[in-house]
GROMACS .gro file of C-alpha atoms in nm:
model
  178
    1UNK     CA    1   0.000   0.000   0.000
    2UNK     CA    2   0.269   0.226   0.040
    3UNK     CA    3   0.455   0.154  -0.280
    4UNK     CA    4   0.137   0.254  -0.423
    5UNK     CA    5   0.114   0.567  -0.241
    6UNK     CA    6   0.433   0.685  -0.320
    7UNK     CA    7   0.358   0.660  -0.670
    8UNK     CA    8   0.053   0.805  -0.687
    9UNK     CA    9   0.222   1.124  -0.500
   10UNK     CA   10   0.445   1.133  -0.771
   11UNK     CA   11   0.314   1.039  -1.085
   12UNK     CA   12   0.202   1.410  -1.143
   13UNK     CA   13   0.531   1.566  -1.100
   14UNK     CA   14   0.651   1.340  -1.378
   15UNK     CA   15   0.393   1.276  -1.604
   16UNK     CA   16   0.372   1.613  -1.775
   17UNK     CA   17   0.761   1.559  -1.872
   18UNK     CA   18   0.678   1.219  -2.049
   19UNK     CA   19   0.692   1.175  -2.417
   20UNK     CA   20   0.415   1.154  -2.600
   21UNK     CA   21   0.535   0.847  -2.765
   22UNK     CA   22   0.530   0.654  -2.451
   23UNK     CA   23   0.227   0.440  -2.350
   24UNK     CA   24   0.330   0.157  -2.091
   25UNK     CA   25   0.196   0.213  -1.757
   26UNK     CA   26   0.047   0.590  -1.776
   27UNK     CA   27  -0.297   0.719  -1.734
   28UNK     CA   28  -0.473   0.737  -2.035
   29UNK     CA   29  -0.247   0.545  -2.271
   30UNK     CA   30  -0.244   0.200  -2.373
   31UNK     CA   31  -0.113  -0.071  -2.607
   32UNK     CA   32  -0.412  -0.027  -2.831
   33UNK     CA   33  -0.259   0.349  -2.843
   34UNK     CA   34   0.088   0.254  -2.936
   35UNK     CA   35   0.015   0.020  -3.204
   36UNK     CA   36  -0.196   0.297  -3.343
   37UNK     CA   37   0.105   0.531  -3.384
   38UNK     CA   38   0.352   0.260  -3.493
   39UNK     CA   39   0.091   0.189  -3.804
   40UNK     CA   40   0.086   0.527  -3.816
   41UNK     CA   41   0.433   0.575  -3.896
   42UNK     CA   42   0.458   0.282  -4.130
   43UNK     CA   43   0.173   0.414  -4.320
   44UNK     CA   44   0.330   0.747  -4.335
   45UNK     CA   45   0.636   0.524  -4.528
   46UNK     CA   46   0.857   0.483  -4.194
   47UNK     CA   47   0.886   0.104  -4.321
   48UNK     CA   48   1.253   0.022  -4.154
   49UNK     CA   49   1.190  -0.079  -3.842
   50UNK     CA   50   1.488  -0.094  -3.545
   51UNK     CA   51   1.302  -0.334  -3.286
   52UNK     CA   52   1.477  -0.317  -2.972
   53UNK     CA   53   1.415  -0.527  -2.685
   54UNK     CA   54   1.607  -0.461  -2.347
   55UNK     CA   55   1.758  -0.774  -2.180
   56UNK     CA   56   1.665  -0.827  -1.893
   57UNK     CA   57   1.573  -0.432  -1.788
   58UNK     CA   58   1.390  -0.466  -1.526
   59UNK     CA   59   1.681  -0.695  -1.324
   60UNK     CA   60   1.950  -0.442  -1.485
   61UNK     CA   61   1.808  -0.129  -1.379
   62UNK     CA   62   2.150   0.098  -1.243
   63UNK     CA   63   2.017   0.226  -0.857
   64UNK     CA   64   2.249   0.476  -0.857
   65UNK     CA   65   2.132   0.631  -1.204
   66UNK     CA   66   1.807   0.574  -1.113
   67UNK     CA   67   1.847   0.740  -0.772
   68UNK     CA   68   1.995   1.024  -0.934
   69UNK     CA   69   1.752   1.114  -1.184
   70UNK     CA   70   1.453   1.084  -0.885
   71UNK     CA   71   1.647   1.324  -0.634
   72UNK     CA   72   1.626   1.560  -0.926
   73UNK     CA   73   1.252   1.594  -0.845
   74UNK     CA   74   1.177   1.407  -0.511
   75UNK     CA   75   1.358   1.647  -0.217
   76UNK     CA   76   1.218   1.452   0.043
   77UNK     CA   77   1.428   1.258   0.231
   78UNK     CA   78   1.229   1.025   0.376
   79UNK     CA   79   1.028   0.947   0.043
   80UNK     CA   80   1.418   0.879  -0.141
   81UNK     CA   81   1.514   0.632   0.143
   82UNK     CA   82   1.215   0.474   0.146
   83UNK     CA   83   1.256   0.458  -0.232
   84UNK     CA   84   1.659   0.303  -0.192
   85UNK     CA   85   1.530   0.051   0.077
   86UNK     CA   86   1.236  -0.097  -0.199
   87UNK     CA   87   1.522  -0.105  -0.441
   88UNK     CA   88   1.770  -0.276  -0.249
   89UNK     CA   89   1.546  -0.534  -0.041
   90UNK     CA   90   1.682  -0.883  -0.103
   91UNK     CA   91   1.590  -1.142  -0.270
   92UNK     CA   92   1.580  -1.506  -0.265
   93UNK     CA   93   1.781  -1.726  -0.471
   94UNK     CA   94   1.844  -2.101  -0.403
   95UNK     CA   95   1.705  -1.981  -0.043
   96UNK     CA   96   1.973  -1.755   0.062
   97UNK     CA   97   1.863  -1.351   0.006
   98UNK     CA   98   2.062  -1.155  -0.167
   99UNK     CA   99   2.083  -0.778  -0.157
  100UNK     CA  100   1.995  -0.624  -0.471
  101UNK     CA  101   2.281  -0.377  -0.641
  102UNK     CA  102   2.033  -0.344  -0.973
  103UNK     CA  103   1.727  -0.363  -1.065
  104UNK     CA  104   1.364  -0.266  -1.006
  105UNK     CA  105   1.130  -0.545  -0.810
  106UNK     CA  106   0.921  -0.700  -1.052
  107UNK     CA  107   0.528  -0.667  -0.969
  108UNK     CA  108   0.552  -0.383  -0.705
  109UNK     CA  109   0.306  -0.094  -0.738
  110UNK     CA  110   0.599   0.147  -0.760
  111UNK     CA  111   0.815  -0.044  -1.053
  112UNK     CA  112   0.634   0.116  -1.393
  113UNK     CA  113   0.662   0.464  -1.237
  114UNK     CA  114   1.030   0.388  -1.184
  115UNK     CA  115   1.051   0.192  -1.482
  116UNK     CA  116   0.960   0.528  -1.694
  117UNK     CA  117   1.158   0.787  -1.528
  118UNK     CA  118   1.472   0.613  -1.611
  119UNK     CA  119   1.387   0.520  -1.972
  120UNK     CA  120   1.203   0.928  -2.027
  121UNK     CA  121   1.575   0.958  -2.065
  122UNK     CA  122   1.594   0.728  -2.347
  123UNK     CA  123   1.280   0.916  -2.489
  124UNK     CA  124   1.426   1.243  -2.475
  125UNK     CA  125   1.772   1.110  -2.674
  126UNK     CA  126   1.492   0.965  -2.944
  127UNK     CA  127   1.340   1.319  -2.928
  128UNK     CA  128   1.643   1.490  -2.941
  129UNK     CA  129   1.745   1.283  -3.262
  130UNK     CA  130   1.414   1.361  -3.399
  131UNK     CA  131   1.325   1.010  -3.438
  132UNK     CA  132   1.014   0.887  -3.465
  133UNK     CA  133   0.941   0.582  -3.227
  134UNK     CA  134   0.680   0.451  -3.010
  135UNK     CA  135   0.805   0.258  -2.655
  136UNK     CA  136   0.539   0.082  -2.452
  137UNK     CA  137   0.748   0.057  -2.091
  138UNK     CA  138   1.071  -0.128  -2.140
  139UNK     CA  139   0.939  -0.232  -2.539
  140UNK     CA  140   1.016   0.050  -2.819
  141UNK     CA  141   1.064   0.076  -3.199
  142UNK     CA  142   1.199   0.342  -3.422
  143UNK     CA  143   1.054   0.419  -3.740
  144UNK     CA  144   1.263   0.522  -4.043
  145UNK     CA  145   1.238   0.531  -4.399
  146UNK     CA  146   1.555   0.367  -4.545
  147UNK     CA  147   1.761   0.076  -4.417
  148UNK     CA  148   2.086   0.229  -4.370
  149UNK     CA  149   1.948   0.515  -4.134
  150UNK     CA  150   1.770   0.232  -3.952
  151UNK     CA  151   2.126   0.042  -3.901
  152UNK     CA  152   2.297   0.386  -3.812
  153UNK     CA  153   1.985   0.444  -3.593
  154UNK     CA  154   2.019   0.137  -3.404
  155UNK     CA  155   2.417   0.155  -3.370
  156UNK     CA  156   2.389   0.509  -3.182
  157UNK     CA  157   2.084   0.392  -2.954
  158UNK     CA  158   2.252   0.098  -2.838
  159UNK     CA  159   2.579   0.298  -2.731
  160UNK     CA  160   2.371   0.537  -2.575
  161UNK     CA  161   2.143   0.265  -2.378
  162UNK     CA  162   2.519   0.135  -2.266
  163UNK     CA  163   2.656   0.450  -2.210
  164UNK     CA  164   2.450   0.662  -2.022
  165UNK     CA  165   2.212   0.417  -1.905
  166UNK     CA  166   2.384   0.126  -1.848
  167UNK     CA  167   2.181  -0.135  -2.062
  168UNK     CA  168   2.221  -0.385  -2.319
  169UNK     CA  169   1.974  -0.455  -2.602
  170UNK     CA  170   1.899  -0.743  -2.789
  171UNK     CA  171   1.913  -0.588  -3.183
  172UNK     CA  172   1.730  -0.648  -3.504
  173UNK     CA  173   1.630  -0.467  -3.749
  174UNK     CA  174   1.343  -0.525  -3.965
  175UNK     CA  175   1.218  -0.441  -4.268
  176UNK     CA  176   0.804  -0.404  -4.329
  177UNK     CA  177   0.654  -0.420  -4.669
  178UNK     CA  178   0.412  -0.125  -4.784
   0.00000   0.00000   0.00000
């Protein structure tokens, strides 16, 4: 009850700042939404796709990145260590816990909300790029009209996912007929 709480409290400081072009977990957007906009774009003749897939985001999520980018907004101190204890409680593996240095938990009320602040960062570097793409929480594609901007495309967003946010991607890109 108090994960959910917490991220009711701040959902409205950070919802305004969210792209437009992201529909996972946010009031009044959906996956009926996003798959609106991606046919959108292919119909518009963005027909080279770049897929990209995370692995494993949600167990890869960097705390201190994460951390950093809420204590931009959240000045309360009691709401950010209540915030690094949910991160960091342990977990179970072949019963002994383990104390969590990444990652989100899975399933807990607070997770999407956390889930989108980091990757808002990945939407503004697609915004920056003036890209067009459509990311439904940890899922996005990019939409581009030739193959070899699509391959260039994907290159740069997977050293920025490593760089700056510390994630890998699985990579493919695809090709859609008119």
């Amino acid at each position: 009850m108090l994960q959910q709480t917490v991220s009711q409290v701040l959902m409205p400081h950070y919802e305004s700042e969210f792209s437009v072009n992201s529909y996972g977990f946010r009031p009044n957007k959906n996956a009926r939404q996003a798959v609106g906009k991606a046919l959108e774009h292919i119909h518009e003749g963005f027909t080279f796709i770049v897929d990209i897939d995370l692995k494993t985001f949600f167990d890869e999520v960097d705390h201190c990145l994460l951390l950093n980018l809420l204590y931009q907004k959240v000045k309360c101190p009691i709401t950010m260590r209540l915030i690094r204890k949910w991160l960091r409680a342990p977990i179970q593996i072949n019963g002994k816990l383990h104390k969590r240095r990444r990652g989100v938990p899975q399933g807990s009320p607070i997770s999407p909300l956390l889930s989108n602040i980091l990757l808002n960062e990945l939407d503004k570097e697609l915004t920056r790029r003036k890209l067009r793409f459509v990311r439904y929480a940890d899922d996005f594609s990019i939409y581009t009209q030739y193959k070899s901007h699509a391959t260039a495309t994907l290159k740069a967003i997977e050293k920025f996912l490593k760089t700056k946010l510390k994630l890998t991607i699985n990579r493919e890109p695809i090709e859609m007929s008119s």
